[in-house]
Coordinates of N, CA and C in Angstrom, one line a residue:
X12 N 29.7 8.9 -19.6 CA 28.8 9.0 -18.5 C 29.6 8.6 -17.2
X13 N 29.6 9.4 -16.1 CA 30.1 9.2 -15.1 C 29.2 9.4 -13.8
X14 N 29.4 7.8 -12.8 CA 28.5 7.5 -11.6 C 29.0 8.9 -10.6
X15 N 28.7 9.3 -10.1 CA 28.3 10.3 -8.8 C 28.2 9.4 -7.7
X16 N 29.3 9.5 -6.5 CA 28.9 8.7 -5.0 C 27.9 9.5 -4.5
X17 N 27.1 9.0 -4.0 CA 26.0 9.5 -3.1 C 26.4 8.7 -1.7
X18 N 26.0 9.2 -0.5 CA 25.9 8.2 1.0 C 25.3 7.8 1.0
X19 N 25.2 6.5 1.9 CA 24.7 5.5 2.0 C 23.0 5.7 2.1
X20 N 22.1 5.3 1.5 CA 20.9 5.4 1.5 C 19.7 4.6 0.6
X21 N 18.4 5.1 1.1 CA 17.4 4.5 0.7 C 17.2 5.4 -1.1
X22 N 17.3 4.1 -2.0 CA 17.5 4.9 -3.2 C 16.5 4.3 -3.9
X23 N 15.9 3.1 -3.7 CA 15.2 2.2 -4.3 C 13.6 2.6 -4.9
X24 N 13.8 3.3 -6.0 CA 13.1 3.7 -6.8 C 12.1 3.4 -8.0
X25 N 11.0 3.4 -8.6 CA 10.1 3.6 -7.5 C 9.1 2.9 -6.8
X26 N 8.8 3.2 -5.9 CA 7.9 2.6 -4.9 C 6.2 2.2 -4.8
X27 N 5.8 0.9 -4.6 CA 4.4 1.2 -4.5 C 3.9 2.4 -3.0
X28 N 3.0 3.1 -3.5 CA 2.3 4.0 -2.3 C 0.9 3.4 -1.7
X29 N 1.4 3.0 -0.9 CA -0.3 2.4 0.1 C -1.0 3.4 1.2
X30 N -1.9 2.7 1.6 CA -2.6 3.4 2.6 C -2.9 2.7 3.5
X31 N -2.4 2.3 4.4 CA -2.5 1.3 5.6 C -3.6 1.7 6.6
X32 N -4.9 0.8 6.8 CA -5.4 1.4 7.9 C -5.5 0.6 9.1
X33 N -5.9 0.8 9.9 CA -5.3 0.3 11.5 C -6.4 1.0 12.4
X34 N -6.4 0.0 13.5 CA -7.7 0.1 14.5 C -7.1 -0.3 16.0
X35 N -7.0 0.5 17.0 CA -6.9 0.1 18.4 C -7.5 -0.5 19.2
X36 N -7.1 -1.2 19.6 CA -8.1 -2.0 21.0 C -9.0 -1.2 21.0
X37 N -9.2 -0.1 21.8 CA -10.2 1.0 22.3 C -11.2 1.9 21.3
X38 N -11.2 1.0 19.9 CA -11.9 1.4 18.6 C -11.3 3.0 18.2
X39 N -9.9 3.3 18.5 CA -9.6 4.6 17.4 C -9.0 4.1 16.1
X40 N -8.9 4.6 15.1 CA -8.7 4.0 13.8 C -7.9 5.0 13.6
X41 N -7.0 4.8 11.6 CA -6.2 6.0 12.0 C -6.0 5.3 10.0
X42 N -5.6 6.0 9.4 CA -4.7 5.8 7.9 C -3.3 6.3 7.8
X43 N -2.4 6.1 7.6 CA -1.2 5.6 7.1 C -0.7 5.7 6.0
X44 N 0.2 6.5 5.4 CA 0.6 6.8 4.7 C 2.0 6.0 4.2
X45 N 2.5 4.6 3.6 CA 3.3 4.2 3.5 C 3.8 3.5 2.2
X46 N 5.7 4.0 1.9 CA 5.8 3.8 0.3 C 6.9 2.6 0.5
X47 N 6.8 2.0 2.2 CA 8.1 1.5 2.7 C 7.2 -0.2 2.8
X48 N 6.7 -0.5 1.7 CA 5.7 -1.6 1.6 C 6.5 -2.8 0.9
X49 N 5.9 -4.1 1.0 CA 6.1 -5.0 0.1 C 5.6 -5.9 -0.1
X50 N 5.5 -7.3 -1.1 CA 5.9 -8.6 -1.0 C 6.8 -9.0 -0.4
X51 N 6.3 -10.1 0.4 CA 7.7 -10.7 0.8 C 7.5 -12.2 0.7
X52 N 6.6 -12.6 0.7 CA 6.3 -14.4 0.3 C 4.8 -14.7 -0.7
X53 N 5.0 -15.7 -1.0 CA 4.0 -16.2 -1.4 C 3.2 -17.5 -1.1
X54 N 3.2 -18.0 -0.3 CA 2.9 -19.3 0.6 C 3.2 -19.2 1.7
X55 N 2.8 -19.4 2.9 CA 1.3 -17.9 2.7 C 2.2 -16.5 1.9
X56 N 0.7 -16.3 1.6 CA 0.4 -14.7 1.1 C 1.3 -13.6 2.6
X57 N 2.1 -12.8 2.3 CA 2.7 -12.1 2.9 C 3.4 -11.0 2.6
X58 N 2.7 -9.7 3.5 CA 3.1 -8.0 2.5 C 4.0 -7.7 3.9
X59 N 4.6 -6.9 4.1 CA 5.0 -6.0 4.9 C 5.3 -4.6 4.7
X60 N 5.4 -4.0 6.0 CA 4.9 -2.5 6.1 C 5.8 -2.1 7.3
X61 N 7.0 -1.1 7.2 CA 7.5 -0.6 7.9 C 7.5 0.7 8.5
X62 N 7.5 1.4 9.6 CA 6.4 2.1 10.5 C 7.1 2.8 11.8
X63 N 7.5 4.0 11.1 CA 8.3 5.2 12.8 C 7.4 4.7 13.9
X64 N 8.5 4.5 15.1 CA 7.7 4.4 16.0 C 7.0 5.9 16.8
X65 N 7.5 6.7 16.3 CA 6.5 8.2 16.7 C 5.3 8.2 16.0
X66 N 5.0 7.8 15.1 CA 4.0 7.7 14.2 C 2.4 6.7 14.7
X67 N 1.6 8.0 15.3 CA 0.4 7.6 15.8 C 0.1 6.2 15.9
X68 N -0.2 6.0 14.2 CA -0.3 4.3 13.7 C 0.3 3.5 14.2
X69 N 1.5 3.4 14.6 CA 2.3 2.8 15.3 C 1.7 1.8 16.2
X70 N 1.7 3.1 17.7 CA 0.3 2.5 18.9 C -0.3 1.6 18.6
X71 N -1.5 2.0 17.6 CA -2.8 1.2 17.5 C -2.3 -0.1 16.6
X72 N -0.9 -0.3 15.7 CA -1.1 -1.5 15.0 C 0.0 -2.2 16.0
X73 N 0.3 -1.5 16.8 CA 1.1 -2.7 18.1 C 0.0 -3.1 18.8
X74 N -0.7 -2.4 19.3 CA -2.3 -2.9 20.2 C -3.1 -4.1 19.8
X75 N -3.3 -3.9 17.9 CA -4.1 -5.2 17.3 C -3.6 -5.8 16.7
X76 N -1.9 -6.0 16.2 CA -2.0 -6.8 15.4 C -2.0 -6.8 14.3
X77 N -2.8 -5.6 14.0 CA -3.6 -5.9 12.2 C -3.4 -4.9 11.4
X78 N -3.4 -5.2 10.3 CA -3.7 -3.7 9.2 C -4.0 -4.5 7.8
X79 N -4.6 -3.2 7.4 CA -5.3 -3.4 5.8 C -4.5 -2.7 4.9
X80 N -4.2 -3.3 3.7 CA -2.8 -2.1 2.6 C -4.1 -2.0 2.1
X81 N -4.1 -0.5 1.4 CA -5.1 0.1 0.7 C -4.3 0.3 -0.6
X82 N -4.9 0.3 -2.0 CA -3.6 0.6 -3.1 C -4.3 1.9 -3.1
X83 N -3.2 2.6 -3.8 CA -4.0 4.2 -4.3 C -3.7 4.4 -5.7
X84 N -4.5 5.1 -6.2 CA -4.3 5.5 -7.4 C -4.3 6.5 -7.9
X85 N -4.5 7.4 -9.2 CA -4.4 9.3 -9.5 C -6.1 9.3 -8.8
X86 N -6.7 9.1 -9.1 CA -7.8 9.6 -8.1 C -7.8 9.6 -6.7
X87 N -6.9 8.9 -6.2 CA -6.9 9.0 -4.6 C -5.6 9.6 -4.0
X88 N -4.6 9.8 -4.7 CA -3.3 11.1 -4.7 C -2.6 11.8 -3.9
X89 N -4.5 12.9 -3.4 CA -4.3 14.2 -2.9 C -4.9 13.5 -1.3
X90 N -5.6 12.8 -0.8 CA -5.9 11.7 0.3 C -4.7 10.8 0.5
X91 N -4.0 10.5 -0.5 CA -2.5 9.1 0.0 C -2.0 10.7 0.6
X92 N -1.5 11.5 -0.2 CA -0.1 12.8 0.6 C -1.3 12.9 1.9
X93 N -2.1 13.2 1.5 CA -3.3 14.1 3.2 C -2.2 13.3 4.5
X94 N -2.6 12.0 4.3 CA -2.9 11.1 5.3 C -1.4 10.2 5.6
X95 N -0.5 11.0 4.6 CA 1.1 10.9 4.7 C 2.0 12.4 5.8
X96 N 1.5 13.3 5.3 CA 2.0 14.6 6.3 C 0.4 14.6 7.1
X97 N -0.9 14.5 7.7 CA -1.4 14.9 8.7 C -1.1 13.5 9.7
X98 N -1.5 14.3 11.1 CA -1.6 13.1 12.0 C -2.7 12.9 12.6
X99 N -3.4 11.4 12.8 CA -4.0 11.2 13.4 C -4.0 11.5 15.0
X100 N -3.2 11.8 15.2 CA -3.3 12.5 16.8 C -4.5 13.8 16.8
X101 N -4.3 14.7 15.4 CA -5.0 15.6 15.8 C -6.1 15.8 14.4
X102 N -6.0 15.2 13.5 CA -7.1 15.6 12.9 C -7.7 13.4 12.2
X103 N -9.4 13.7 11.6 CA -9.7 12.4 11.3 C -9.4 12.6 10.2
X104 N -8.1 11.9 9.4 CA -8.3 11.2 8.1 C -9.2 11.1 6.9
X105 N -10.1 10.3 7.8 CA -11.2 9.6 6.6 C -12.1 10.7 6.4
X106 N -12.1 11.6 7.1 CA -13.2 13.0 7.0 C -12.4 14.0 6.1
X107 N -11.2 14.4 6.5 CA -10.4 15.4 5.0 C -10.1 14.8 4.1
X108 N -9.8 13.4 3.9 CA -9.5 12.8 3.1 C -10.6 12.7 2.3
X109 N -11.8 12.7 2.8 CA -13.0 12.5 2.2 C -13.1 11.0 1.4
X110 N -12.6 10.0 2.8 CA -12.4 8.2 2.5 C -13.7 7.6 3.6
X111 N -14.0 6.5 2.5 CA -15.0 6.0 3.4 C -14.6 5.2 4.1
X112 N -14.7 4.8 5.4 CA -14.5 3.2 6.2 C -15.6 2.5 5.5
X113 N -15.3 1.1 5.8 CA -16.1 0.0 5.4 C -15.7 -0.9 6.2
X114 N -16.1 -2.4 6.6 CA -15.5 -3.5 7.9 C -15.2 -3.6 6.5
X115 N -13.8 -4.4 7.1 CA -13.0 -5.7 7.0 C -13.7 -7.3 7.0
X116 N -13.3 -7.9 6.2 CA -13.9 -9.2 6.5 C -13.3 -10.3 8.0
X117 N -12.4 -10.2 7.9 CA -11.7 -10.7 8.5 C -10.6 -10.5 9.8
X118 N -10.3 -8.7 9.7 CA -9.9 -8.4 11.0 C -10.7 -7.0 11.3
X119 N -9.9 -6.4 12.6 CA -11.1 -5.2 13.3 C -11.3 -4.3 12.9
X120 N -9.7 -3.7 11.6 CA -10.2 -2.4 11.7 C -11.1 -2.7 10.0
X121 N -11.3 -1.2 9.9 CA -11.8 -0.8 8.3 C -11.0 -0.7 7.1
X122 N -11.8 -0.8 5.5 CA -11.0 -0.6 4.7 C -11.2 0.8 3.9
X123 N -10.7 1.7 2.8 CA -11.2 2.9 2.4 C -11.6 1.5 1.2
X124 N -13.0 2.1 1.1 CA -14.1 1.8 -0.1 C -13.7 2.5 -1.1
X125 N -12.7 3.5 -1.1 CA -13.0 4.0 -2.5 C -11.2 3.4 -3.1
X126 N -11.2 2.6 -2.3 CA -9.6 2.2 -3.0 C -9.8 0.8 -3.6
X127 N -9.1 0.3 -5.2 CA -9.4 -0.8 -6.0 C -9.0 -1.7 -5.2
X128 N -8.0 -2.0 -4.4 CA -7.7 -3.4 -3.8 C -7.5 -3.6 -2.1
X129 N -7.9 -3.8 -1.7 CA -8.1 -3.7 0.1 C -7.6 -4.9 0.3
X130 N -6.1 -5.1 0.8 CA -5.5 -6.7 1.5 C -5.5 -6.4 3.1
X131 N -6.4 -7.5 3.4 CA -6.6 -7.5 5.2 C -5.4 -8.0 5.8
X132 N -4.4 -8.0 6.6 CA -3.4 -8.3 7.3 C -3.2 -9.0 8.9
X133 N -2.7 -10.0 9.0 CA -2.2 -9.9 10.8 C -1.0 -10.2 10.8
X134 N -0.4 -9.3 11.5 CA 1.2 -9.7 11.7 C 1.3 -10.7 12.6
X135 N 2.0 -11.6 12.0 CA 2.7 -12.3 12.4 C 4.4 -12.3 13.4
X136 N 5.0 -11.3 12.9 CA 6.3 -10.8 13.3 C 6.6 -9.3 13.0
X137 N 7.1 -9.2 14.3 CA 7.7 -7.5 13.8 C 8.8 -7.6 14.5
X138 N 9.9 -6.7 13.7 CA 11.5 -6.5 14.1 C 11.5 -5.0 14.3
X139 N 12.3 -4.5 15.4 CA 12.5 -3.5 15.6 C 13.7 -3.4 15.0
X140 N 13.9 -2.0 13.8 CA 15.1 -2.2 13.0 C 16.1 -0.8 13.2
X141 N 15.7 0.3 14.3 CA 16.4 1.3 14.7 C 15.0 2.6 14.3
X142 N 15.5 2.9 12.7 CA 14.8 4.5 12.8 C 13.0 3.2 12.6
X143 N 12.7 3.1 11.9 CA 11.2 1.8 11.8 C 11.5 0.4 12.4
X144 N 10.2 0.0 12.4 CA 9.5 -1.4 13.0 C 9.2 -1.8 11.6
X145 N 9.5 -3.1 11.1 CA 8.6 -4.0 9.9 C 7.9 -4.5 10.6
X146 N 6.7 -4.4 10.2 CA 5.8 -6.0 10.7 C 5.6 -6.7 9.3
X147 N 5.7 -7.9 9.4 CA 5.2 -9.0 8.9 C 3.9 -9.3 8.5
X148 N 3.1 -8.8 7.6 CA 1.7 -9.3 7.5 C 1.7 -10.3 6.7
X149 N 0.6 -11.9 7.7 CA 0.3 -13.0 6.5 C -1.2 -12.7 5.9
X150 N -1.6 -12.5 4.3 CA -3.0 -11.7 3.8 C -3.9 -12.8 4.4
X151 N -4.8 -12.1 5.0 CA -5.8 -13.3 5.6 C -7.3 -13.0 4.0
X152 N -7.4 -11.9 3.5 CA -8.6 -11.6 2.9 C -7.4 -10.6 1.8
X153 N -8.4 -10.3 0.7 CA -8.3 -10.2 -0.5 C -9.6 -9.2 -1.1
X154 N -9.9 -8.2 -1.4 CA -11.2 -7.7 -1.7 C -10.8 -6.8 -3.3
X155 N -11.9 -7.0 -4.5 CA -11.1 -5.8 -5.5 C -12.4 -5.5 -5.9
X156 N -12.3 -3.9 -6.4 CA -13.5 -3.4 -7.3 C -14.1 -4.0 -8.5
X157 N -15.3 -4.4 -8.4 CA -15.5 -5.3 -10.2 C -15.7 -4.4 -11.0
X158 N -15.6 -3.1 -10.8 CA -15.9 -2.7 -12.2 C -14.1 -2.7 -12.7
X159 N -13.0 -3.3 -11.8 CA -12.0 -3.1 -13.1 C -12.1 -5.3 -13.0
X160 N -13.1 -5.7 -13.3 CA -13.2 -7.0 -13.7 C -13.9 -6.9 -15.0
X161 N -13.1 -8.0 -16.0 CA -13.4 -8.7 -17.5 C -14.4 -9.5 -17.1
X162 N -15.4 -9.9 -18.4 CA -16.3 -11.0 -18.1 C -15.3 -11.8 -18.7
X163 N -14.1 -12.4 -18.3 CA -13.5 -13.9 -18.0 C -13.1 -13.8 -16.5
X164 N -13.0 -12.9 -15.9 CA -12.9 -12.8 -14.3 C -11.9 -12.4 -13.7
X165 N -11.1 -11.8 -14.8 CA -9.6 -10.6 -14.6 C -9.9 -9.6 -14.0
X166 N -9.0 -9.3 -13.3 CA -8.8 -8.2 -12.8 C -7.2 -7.4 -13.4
X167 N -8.3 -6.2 -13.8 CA -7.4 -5.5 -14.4 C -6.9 -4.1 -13.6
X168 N -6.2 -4.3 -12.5 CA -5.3 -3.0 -12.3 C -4.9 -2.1 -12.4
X169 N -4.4 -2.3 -13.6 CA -4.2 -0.9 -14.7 C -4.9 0.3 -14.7
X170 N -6.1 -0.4 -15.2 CA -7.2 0.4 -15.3 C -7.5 1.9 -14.8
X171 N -7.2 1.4 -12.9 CA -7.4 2.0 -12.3 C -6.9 3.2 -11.8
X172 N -5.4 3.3 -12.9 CA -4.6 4.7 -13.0 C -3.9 4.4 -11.7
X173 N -3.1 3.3 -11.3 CA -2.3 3.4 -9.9 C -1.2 3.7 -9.8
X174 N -0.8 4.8 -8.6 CA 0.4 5.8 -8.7 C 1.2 4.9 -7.5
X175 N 2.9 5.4 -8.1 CA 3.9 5.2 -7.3 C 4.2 6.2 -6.9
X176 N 5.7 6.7 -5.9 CA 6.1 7.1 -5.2 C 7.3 7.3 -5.5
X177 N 8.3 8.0 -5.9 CA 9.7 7.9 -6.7 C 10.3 9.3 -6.0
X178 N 11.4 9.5 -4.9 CA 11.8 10.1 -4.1 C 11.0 11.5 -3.7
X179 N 10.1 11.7 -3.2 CA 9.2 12.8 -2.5 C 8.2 13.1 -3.8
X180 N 7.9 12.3 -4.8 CA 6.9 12.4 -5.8 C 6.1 11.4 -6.1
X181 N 5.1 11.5 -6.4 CA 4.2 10.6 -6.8 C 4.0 10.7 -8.7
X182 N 3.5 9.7 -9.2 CA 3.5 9.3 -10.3 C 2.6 8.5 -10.7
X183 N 1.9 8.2 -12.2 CA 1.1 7.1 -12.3 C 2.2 6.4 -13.1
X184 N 1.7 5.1 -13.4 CA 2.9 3.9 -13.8 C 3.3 3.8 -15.4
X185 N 2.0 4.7 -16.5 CA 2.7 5.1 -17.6 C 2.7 4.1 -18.5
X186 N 3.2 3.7 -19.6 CA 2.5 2.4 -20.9 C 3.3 1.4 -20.4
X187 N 2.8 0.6 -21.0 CA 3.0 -1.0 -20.6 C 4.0 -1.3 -21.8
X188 N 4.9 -2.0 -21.3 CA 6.5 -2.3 -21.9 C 7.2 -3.9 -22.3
X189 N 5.7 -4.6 -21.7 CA 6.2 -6.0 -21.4 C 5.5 -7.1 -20.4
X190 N 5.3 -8.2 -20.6 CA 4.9 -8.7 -19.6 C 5.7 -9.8 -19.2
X191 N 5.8 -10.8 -18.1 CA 7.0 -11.5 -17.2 C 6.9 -12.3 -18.4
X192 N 8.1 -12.5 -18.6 CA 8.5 -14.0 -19.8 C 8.9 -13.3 -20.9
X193 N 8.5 -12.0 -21.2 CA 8.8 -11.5 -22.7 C 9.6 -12.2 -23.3
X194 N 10.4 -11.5 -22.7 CA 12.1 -11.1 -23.0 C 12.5 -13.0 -23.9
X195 N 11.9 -14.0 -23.2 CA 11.9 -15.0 -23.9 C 11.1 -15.9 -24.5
X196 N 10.1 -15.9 -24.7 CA 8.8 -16.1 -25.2 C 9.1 -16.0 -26.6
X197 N 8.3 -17.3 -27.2 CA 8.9 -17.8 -28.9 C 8.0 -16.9 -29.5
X198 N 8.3 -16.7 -30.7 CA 7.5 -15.8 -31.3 C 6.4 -16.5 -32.0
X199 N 5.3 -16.1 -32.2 CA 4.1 -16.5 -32.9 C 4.5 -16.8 -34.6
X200 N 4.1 -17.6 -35.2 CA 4.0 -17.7 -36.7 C 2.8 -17.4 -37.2
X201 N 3.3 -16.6 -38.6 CA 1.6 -15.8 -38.7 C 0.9 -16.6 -39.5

């Protein structure tokens, strides 16, 4: 087997796919389509989300500050692409997408109700990094659907069929392989 050079590039495969939503001073809202997401701390809780500055959303989450990561999953698919190629300049989102708003607990804009995990955001920092802006979000709020909750008070994810993003495709995440520690974890005696 022999490596192939490719140029320098974003190869990092695959991606979670969110749905960022965002609210303007002047109450316009807008969804977001982004696979350029992350963790980035855990004390405080902190995701970031990196964002064209031509890109409508842009405006309104320089204006407030804020945004909500929405997860998506195979049921929500054909709404994450909608709301990835349309623009809020000229068409509503939440109306083709056929996504509900709902308030946020904690900041202005809304969350889609029909997505399993809604994390409310306020940036704290953003870098202008040439082609995108990162902002920094520290999670002020935390929201999940109970029906993917156990009666011991898990939340199970899985469940919920959640798709990534792996160079211009989407994907659901496919059987479970392992959990953190495997690899070293003593083995049980029977």
């Amino acid at each position: 087997m022999a490596k192939v050079d490719f140029k320098p590039g974003n190869m990092l495969y695959p991606l979670p796919v969110i749905m960022a939503t965002v609210k303007g001073k002047e109450g316009k809202t807008n969804i977001i389509t982004l696979a350029w997401a992350g963790t980035i701390n855990s004390d405080p809780a902190m995701i970031s989300i990196s964002v064209r500055k031509s890109r409508y959303s842009y405006g309104l989450l320089m204006e407030s500050g804020e945004f909500c990561v929405n997860l998506t999953t195979k049921e929500l698919a054909f709404a994450t692409d909608l709301c990835g190629v349309k623009s809020g300049r000229d068409v509503d989102k939440w109306k083709q997408g056929k996504l509900t708003p709902i308030p946020c607990s904690d900041i202005s804009c809304d969350m889609i109700e029909e997505s399993p995990v809604n994390i409310e955001c306020k940036v704290v920092k953003s870098e202008d990094l040439g082609s995108h802006t990162i902002f920094y979000g520290e999670v002020v709020a935390v929201h999940v659907d109970d029906k993917y909750m156990d009666e011991n008070n898990t939340f199970h994810f899985e469940d919920a069929n959640p798709i990534a993003y792996s160079h211009g495709k989407y994907y659901t995440l496919g059987e479970y392989v392992g959990k953190f520690g495997y690899s070293v974890a003593k083995k049980k005696k029977k």
